Short mmCIF file of C-alpha atoms and ligand atoms in Angstrom, two decimals:
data_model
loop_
_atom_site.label_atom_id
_atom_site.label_comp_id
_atom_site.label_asym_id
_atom_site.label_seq_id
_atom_site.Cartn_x
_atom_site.Cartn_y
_atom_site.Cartn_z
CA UNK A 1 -54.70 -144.08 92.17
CA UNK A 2 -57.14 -145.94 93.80
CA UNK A 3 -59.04 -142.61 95.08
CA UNK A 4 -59.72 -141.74 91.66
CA UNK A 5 -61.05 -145.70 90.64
CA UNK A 6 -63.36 -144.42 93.79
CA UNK A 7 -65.13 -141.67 92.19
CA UNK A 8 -65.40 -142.48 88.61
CA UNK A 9 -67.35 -145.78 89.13
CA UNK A 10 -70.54 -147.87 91.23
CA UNK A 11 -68.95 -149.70 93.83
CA UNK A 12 -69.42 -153.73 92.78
CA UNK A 13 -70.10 -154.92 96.17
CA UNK A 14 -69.60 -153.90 99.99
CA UNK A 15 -66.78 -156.30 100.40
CA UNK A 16 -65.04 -154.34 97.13
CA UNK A 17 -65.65 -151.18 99.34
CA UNK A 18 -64.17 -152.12 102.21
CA UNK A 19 -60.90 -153.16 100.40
CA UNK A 20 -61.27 -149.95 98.49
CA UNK A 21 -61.86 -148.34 101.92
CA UNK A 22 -58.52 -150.06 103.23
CA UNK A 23 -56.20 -149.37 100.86
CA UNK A 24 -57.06 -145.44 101.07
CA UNK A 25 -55.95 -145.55 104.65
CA UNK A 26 -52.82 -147.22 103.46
CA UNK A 27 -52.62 -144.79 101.44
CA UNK A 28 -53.19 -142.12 103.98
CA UNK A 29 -50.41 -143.46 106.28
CA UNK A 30 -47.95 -143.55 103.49
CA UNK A 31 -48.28 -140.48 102.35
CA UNK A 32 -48.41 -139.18 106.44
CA UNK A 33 -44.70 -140.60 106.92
CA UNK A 34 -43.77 -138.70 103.97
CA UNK A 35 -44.62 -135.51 105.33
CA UNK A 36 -43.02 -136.72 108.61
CA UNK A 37 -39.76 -137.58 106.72
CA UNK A 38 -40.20 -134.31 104.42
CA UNK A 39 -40.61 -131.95 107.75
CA UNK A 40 -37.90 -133.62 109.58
CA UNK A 41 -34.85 -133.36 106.61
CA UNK A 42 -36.41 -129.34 106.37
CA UNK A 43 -36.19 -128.88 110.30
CA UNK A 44 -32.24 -130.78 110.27
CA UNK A 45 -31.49 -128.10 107.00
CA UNK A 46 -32.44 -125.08 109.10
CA UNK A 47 -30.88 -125.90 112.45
CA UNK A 48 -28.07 -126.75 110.35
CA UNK A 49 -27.73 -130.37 111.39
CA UNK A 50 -27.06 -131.07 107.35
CA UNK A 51 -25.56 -128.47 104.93
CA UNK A 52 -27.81 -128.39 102.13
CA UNK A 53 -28.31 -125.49 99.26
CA UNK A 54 -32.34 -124.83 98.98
CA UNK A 55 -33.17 -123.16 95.68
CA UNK A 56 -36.97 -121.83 95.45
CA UNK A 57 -38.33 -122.26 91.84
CA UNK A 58 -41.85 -121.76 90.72
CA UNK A 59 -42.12 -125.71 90.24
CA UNK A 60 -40.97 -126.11 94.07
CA UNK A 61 -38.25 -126.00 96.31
CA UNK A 62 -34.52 -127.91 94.65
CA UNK A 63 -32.24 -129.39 97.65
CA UNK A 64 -28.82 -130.17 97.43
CA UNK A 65 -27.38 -131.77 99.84
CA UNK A 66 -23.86 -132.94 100.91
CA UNK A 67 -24.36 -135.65 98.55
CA UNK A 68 -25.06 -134.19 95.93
CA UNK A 69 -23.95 -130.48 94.51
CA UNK A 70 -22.21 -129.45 97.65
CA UNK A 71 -19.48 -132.10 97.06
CA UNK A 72 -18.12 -130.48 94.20
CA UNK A 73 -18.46 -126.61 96.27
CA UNK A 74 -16.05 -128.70 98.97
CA UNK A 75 -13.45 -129.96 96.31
CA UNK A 76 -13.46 -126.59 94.64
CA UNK A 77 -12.37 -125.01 98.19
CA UNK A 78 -9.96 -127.97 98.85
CA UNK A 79 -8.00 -127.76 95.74
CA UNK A 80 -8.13 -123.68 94.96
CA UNK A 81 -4.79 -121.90 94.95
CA UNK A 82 -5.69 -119.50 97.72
CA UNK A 83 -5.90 -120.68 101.28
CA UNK A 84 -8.80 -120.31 102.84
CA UNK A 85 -10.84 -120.92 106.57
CA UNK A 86 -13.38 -120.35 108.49
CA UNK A 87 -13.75 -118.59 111.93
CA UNK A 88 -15.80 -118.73 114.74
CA UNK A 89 -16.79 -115.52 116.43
CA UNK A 90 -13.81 -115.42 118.80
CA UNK A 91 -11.38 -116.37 116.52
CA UNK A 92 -10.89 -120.11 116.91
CA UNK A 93 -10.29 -121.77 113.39
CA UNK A 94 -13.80 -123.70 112.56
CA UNK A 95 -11.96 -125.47 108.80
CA UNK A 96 -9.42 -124.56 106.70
CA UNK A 97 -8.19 -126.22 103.27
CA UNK A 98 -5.38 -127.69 102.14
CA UNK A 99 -3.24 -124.80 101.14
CA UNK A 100 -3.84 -122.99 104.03
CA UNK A 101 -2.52 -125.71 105.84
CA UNK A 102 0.21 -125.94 103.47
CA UNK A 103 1.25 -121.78 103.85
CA UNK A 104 1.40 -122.13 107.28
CA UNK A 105 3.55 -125.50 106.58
CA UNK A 106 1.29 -127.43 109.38
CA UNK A 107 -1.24 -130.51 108.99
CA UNK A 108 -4.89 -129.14 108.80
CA UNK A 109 -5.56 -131.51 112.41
CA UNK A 110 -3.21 -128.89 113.75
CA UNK A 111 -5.11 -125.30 112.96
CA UNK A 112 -8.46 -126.50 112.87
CA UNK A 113 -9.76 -125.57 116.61
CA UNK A 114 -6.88 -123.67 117.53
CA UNK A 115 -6.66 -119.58 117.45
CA UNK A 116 -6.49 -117.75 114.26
CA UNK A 117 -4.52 -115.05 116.50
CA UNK A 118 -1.26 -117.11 117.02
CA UNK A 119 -0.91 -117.20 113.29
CA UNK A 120 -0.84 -112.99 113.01
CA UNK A 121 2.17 -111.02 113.16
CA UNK A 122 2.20 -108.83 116.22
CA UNK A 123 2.88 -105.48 113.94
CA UNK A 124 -0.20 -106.43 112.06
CA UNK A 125 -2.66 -107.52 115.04
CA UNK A 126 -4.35 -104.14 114.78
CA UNK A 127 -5.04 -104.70 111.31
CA UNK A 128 -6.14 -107.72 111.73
CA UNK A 129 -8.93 -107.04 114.43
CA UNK A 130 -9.98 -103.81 112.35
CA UNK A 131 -10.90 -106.09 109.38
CA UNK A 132 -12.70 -108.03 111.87
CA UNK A 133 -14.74 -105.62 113.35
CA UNK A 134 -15.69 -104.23 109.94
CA UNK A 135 -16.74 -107.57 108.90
CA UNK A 136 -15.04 -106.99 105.21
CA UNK A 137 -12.28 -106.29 103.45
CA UNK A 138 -8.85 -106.84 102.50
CA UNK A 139 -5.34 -106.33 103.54
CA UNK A 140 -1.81 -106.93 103.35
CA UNK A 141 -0.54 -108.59 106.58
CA UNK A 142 2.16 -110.82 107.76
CA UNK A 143 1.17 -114.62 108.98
CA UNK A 144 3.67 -116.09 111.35
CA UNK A 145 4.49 -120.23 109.84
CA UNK A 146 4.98 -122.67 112.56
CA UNK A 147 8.70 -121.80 112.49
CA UNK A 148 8.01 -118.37 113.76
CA UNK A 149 8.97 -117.38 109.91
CA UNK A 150 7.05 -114.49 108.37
CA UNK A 151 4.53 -114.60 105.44
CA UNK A 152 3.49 -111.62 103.13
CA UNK A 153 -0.09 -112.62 102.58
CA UNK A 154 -2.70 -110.76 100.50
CA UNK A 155 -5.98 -111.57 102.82
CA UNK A 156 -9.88 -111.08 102.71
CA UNK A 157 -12.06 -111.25 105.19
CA UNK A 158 -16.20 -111.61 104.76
CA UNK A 159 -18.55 -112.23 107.25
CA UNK A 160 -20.64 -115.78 107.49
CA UNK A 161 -23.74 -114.41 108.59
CA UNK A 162 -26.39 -117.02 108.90
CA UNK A 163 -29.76 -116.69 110.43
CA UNK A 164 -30.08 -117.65 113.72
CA UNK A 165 -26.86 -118.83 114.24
CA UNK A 166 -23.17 -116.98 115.78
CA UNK A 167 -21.59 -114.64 113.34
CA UNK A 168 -18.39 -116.63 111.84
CA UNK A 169 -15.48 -115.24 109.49
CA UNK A 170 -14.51 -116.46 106.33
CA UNK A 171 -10.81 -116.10 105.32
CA UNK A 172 -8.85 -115.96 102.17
CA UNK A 173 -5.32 -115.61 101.67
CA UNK A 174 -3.30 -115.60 98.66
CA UNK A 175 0.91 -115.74 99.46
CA UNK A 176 2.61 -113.01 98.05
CA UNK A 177 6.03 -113.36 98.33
CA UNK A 178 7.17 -113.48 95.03
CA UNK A 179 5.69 -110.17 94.60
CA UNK A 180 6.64 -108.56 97.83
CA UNK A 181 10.51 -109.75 96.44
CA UNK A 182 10.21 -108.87 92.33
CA UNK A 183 8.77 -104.95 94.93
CA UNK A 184 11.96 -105.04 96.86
CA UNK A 185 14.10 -105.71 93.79
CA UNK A 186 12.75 -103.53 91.32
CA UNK A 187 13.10 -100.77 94.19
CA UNK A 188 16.24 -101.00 94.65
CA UNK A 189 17.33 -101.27 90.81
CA UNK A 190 14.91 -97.99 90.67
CA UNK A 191 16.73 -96.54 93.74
CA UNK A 192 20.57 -97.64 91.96
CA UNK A 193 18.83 -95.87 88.84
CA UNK A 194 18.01 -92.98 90.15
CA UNK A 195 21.73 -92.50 92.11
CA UNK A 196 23.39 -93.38 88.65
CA UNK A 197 21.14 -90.79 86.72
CA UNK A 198 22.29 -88.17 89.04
CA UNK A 199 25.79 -89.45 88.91
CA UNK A 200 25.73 -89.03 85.13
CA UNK A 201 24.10 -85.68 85.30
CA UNK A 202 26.47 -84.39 87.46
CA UNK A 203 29.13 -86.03 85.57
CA UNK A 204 28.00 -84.26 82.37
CA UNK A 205 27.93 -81.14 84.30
CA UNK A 206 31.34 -80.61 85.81
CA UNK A 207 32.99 -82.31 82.83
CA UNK A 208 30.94 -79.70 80.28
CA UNK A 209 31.55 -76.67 82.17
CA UNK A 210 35.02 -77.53 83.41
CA UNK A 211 36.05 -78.24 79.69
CA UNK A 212 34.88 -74.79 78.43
CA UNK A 213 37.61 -72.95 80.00
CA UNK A 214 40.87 -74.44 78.59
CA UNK A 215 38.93 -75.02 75.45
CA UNK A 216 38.20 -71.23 75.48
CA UNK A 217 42.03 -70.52 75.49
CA UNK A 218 42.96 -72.96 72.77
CA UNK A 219 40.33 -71.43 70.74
CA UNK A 220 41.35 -68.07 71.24
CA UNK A 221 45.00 -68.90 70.71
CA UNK A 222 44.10 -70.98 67.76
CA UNK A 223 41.87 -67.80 66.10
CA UNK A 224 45.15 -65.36 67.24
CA UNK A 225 47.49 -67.54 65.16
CA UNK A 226 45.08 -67.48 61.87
CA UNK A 227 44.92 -63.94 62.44
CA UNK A 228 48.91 -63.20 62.51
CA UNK A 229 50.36 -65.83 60.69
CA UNK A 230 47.29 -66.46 57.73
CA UNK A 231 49.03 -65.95 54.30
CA UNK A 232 52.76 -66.10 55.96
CA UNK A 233 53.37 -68.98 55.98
CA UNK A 234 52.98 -71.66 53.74
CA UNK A 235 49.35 -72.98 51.88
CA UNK A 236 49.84 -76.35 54.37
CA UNK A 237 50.12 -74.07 57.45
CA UNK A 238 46.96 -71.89 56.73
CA UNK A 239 45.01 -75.01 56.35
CA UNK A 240 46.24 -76.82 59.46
CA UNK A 241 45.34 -73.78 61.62
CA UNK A 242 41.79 -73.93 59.26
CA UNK A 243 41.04 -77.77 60.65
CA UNK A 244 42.51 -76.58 63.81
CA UNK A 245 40.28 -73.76 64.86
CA UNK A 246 37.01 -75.31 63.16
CA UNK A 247 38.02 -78.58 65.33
CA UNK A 248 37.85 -75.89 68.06
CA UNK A 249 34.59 -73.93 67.57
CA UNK A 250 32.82 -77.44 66.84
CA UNK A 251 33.42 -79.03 70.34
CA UNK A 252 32.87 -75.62 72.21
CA UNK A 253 29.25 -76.02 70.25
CA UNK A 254 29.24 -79.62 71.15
CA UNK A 255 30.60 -78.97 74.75
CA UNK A 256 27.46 -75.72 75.35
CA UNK A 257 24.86 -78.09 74.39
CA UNK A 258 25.77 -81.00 76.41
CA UNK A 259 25.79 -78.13 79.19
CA UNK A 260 22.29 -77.38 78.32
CA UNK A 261 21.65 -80.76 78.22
CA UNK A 262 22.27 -81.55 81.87
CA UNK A 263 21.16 -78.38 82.66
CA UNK A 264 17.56 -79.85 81.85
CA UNK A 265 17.13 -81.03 85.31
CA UNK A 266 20.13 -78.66 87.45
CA UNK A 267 18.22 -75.98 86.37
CA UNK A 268 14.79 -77.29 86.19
CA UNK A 269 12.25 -74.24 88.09
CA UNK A 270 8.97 -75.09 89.60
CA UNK A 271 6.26 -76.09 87.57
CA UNK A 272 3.86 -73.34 87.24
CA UNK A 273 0.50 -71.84 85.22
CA UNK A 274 1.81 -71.53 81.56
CA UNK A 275 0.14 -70.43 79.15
CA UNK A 276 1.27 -71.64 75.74
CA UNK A 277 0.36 -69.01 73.71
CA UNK A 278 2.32 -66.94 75.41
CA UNK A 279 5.17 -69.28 75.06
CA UNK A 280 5.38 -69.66 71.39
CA UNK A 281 4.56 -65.84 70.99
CA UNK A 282 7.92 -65.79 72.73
CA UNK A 283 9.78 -68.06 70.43
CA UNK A 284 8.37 -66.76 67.08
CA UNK A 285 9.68 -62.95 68.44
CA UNK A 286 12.96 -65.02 69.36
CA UNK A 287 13.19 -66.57 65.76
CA UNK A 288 11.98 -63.68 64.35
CA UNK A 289 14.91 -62.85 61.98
CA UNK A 290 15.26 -66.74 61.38
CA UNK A 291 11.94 -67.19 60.28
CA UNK A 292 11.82 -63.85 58.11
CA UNK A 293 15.51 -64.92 56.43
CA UNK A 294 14.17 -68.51 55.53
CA UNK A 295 10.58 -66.88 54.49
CA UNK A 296 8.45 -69.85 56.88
CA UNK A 297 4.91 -69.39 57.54
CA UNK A 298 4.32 -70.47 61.27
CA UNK A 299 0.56 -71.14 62.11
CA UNK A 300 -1.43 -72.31 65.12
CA UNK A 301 -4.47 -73.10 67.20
CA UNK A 302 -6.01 -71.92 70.58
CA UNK A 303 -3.21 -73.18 72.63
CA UNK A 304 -4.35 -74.31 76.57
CA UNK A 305 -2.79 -73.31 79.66
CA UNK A 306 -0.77 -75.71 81.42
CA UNK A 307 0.89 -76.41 84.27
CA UNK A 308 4.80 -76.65 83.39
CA UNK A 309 8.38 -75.37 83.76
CA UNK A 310 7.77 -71.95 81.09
CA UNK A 311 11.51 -71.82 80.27
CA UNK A 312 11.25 -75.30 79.15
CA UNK A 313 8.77 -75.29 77.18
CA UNK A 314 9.86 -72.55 74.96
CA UNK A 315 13.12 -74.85 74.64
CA UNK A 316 11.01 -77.45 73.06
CA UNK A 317 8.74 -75.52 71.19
CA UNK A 318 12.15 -73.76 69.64
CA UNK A 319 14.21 -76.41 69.00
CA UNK A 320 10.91 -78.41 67.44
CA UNK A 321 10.14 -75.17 65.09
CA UNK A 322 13.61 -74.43 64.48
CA UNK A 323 13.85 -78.04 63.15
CA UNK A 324 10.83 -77.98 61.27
CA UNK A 325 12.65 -74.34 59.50
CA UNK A 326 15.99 -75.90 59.19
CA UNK A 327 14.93 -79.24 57.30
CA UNK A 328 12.79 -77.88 54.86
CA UNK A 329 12.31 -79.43 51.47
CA UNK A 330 12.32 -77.21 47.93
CA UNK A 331 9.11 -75.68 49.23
CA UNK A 332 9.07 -72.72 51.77
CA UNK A 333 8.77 -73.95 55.64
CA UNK A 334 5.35 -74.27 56.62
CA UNK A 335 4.78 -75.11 60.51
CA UNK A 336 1.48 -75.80 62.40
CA UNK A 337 1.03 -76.07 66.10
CA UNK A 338 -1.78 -77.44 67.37
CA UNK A 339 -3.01 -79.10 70.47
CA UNK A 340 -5.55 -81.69 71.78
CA UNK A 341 -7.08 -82.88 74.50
CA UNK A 342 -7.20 -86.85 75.32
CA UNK A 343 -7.52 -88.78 78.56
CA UNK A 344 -5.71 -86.62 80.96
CA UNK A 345 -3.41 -85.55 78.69
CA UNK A 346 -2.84 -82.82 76.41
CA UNK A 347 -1.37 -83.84 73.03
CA UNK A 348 0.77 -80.91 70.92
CA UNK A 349 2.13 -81.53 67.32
CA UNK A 350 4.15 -79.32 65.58
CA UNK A 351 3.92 -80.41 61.82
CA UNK A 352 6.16 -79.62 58.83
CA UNK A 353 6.59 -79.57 55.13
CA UNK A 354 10.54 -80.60 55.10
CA UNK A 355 12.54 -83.07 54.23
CA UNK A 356 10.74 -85.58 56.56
CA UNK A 357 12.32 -89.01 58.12
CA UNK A 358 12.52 -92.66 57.57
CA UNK A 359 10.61 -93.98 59.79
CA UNK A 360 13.16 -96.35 60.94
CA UNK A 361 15.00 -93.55 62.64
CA UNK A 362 12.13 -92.41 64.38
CA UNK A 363 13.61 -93.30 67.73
CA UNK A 364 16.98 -92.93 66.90
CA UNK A 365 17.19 -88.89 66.48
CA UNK A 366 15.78 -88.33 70.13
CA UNK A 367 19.32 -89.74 71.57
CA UNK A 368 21.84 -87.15 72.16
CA UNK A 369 24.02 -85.90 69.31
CA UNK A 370 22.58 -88.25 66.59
CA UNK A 371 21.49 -86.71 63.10
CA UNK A 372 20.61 -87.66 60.07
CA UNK A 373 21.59 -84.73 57.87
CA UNK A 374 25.66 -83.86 57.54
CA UNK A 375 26.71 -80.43 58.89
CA UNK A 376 27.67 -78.87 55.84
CA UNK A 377 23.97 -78.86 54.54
CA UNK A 378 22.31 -78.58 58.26
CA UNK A 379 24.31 -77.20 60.95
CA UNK A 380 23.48 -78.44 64.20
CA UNK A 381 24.83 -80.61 66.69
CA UNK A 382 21.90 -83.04 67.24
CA UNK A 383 20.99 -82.36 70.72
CA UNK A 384 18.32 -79.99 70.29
CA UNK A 385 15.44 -83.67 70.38
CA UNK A 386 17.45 -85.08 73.20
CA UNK A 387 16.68 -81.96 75.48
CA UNK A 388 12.44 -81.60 74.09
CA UNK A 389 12.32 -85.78 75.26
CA UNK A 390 14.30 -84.90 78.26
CA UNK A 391 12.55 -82.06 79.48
CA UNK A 392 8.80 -83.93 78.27
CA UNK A 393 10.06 -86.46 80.02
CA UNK A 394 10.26 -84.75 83.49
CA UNK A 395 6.88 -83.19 83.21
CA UNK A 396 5.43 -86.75 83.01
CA UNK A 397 4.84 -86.93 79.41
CA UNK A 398 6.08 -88.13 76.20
CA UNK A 399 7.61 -87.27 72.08
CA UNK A 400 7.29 -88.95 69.32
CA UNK A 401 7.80 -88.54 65.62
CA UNK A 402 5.26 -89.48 62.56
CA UNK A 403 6.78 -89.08 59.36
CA UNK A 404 7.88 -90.03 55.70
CA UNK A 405 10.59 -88.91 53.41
CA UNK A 406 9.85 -86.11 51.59
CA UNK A 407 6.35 -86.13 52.98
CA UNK A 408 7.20 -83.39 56.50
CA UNK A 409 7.20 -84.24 59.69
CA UNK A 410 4.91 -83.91 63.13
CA UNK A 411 6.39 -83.87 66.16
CA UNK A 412 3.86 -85.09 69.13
CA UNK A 413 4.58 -84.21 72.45
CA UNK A 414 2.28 -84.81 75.57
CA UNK A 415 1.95 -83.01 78.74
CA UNK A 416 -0.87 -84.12 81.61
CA UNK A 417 -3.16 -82.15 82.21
CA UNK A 418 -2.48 -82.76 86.01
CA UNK A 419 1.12 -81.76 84.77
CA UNK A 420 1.85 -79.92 88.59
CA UNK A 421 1.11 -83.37 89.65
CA UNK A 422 3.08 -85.83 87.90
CA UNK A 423 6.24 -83.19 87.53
CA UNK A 424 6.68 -82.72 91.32
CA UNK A 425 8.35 -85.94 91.65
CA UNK A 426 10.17 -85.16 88.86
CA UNK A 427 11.64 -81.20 89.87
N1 LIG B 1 11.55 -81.46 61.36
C1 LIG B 1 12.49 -82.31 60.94
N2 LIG B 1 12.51 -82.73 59.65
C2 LIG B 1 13.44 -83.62 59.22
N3 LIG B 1 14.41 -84.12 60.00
C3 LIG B 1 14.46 -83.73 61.28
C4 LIG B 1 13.51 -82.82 61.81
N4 LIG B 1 13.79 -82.62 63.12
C5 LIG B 1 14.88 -83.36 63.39
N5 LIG B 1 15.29 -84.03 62.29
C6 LIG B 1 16.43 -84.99 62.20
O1 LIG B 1 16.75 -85.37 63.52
C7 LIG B 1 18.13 -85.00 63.82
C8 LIG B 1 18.26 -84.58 65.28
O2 LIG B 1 17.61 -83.36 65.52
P1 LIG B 1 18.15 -82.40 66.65
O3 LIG B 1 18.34 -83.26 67.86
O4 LIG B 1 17.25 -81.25 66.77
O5 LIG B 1 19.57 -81.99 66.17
P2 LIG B 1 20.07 -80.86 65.16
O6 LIG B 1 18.95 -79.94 64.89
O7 LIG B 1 21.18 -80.20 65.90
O8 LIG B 1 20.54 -81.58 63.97
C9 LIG B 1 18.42 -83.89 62.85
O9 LIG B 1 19.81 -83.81 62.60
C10 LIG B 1 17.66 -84.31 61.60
O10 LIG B 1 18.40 -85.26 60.90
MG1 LIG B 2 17.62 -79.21 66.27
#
């Protein structure tokens, strides 16, 4: 600069100081319509004549105007998924984008500087003015399309806030159709569901314990002719009436537990304080004889309190222990019941030293009357899983097997802590 060429040497002549002198107050004037320029472009950004982005850095302030960053901001807004707008204070649509445009099937020249108001259904105009007046937020509400037609839309309002200028609105909706629809329709399957649950339970029911009676009689009758005619007739006969009355005695076993079965939710009582300890005292004293005759050793640790149905749980801590009794291996039945604590949830094993299971039938044995094991060398109908997943089920929880074979079994089971909770809905 020629300032500096001023300073750091004797001036030749006067005529080189004069030009010297001159071309500082060129210099000067320059530099004067800078600042002009400079003051002018910071007045237009804060009166908002020009949108512009100012970002303060220790090297000095950055400025992006409309040609510059801000046109990529404007084609983000024009070409996201969700519509969106902005409001003036009482309402009147300032912009909008594309899809909004395209939701409410209209051309954007159409909304832009009309009411947002005409566009909100009339059951939702309280909403509407509440999200408003609180500035922020979101809701579901219904848009109304040029065609009068009705639009689930997800929307969020924020407030525009800027310094010295009317508060403003800005809007974005997302269209959620599609998901109010895939709502309605997995509703009503849940709805059909439920009715054909009930249908079936009730179906069970009256078939179960309308069956028992004649099948009562032919068993009796059957057991009256083994005892008058067994040995007088001839060795064909006896073993007819044999097949005959076992036939019998199996399907009124069969016939009881599907009757329990069902009974897992006529019967169902109101969840209450339980505490488990209690419960398996109860089934060990139940079992007692069981246990003694097949010489098991039945451990267990502190056992929590819960909130459940009490008569149900002893079912599945009974059937579980009686299972892990009945399948033993070579070695004497050894059972352990323990419980944990986890994420809302209490988790209860019941752990063996039998026979164990593949695990490919890990799922299989909790449907009713499957088994693995024939009923000469394990009597049983195969129910007895069927009613612990059932009843688990209902208290919002749920069973599970982890096994090998010949390695024992554990039964999980969980129950929620909450359990009063998720089982009302259930009862
Ligand atoms: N603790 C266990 N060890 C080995 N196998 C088991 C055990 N518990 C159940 N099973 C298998 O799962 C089947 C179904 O069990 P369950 O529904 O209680 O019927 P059931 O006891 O009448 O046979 C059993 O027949 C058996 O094959
Ligand atoms: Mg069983």
């Amino acid at each position: 600069m020629s300032s500096e060429g001023a300073k750091g040497r004797e001036p030749a002549s006067y005529q080189a100081l004069l030009d010297e002198n001159r071309a500082l107050k060129d210099e000067i004037q320059s530099l004067r319509v800078r600042l002009g320029n400079a003051e002018e472009l910071k007045r237009a950004i804060r009166e908002g004549d020009l949108d512009a982005l100012v970002i303060h850095r220790p090297e000095g302030e950055l400025i992006f105007t409309l040609d510059s960053a801000d046109r990529a901001y404007r084609a983000l807004v024009e070409t996201m998924n969700e519509g969106t707008a902005t409001l003036a204070c009482d309402g009147t649509i300032l912009y909008c984008n594309r899809h909004f445009a395209e939701l409410l099937r209209m051309p954007p020249q159409a909304i832009v500087s009309t009411s947002i108001y005409r566009f909100i259904a009339p059951e939702n105009m309280i909403t509407f003015k509440a999200l408003l007046k609180h500035e922020m937020g979101n809701r579901e509400v219904n848009l109304l399309t040029e065609e009068g037609e009705s639009m689930p839309v997800y929307m969020s309002i924020s407030s525009l806030q800027v310094e010295g200028s009317p508060n403003a609105w800005c809007l974005v909706i997302t269209d959620i159709t599609e998901c109010k629809r895939a709502e309605k329709t997995l509703k009503l399957k849940l709805e059909e569901l439920a009715r054909s649950n009930a249908e079936l339970e009730q179906f069970a029911y009256v078939s179960s314990h309308d069956l028992q009676e004649p099948l009562r009689m032919i068993s009796s009758y059957l057991q009256l002719l083994q005892r008058r005619y067994q040995g007088k007739l001839d060795d064909k006969a006896d073993k007819y009436i044999y097949f005959a009355v076992d036939g019998a005695s199996r399907m009124q076993n069969l016939i009881n537990d599907l009757l329990e079965f069902s009974r897992v939710a006529t019967r169902a009582r109101e969840p209450e304080p339980t505490d488990c300890e209690s419960v398996l005292n109860q089934v060990l004293s139940n079992l007692d004889l069981y246990i003694k005759e097949n010489k098991a050793a039945i451990s267990h640790d502190p056992l929590p309190e819960i909130i459940a149905d009490n008569t149900q749980l002893t079912q599945i801590f009974q059937n579980l222990i009686v299972n892990g009794i009945k399948f033993h291996s070579e070695e004497a039945p050894k059972i352990h019941v323990s419980a944990d604590k986890k994420e809302g949830e209490w988790v209860f094993s019941v752990k063996d030293n039998g026979t164990g299971i593949d695990p490919q039938y890990s799922e299989k044995i909790f449907e009713v009357f499957k088994r693995l094991h024939n009923k000469e060398d394990y009597p049983g109908t195969g129910i007895g899983l069927s009613i612990c997943k059932k009843i688990v089920e209902r208290h919002g929880g749920h069973i599970w097997v982890e096994s090998e074979l010949g390695k024992g079994s554990t039964f999980y089971f969980t129950l929620p802590i909450n359990s009063g909770e998720a089982s009302k809905a259930n009862f």
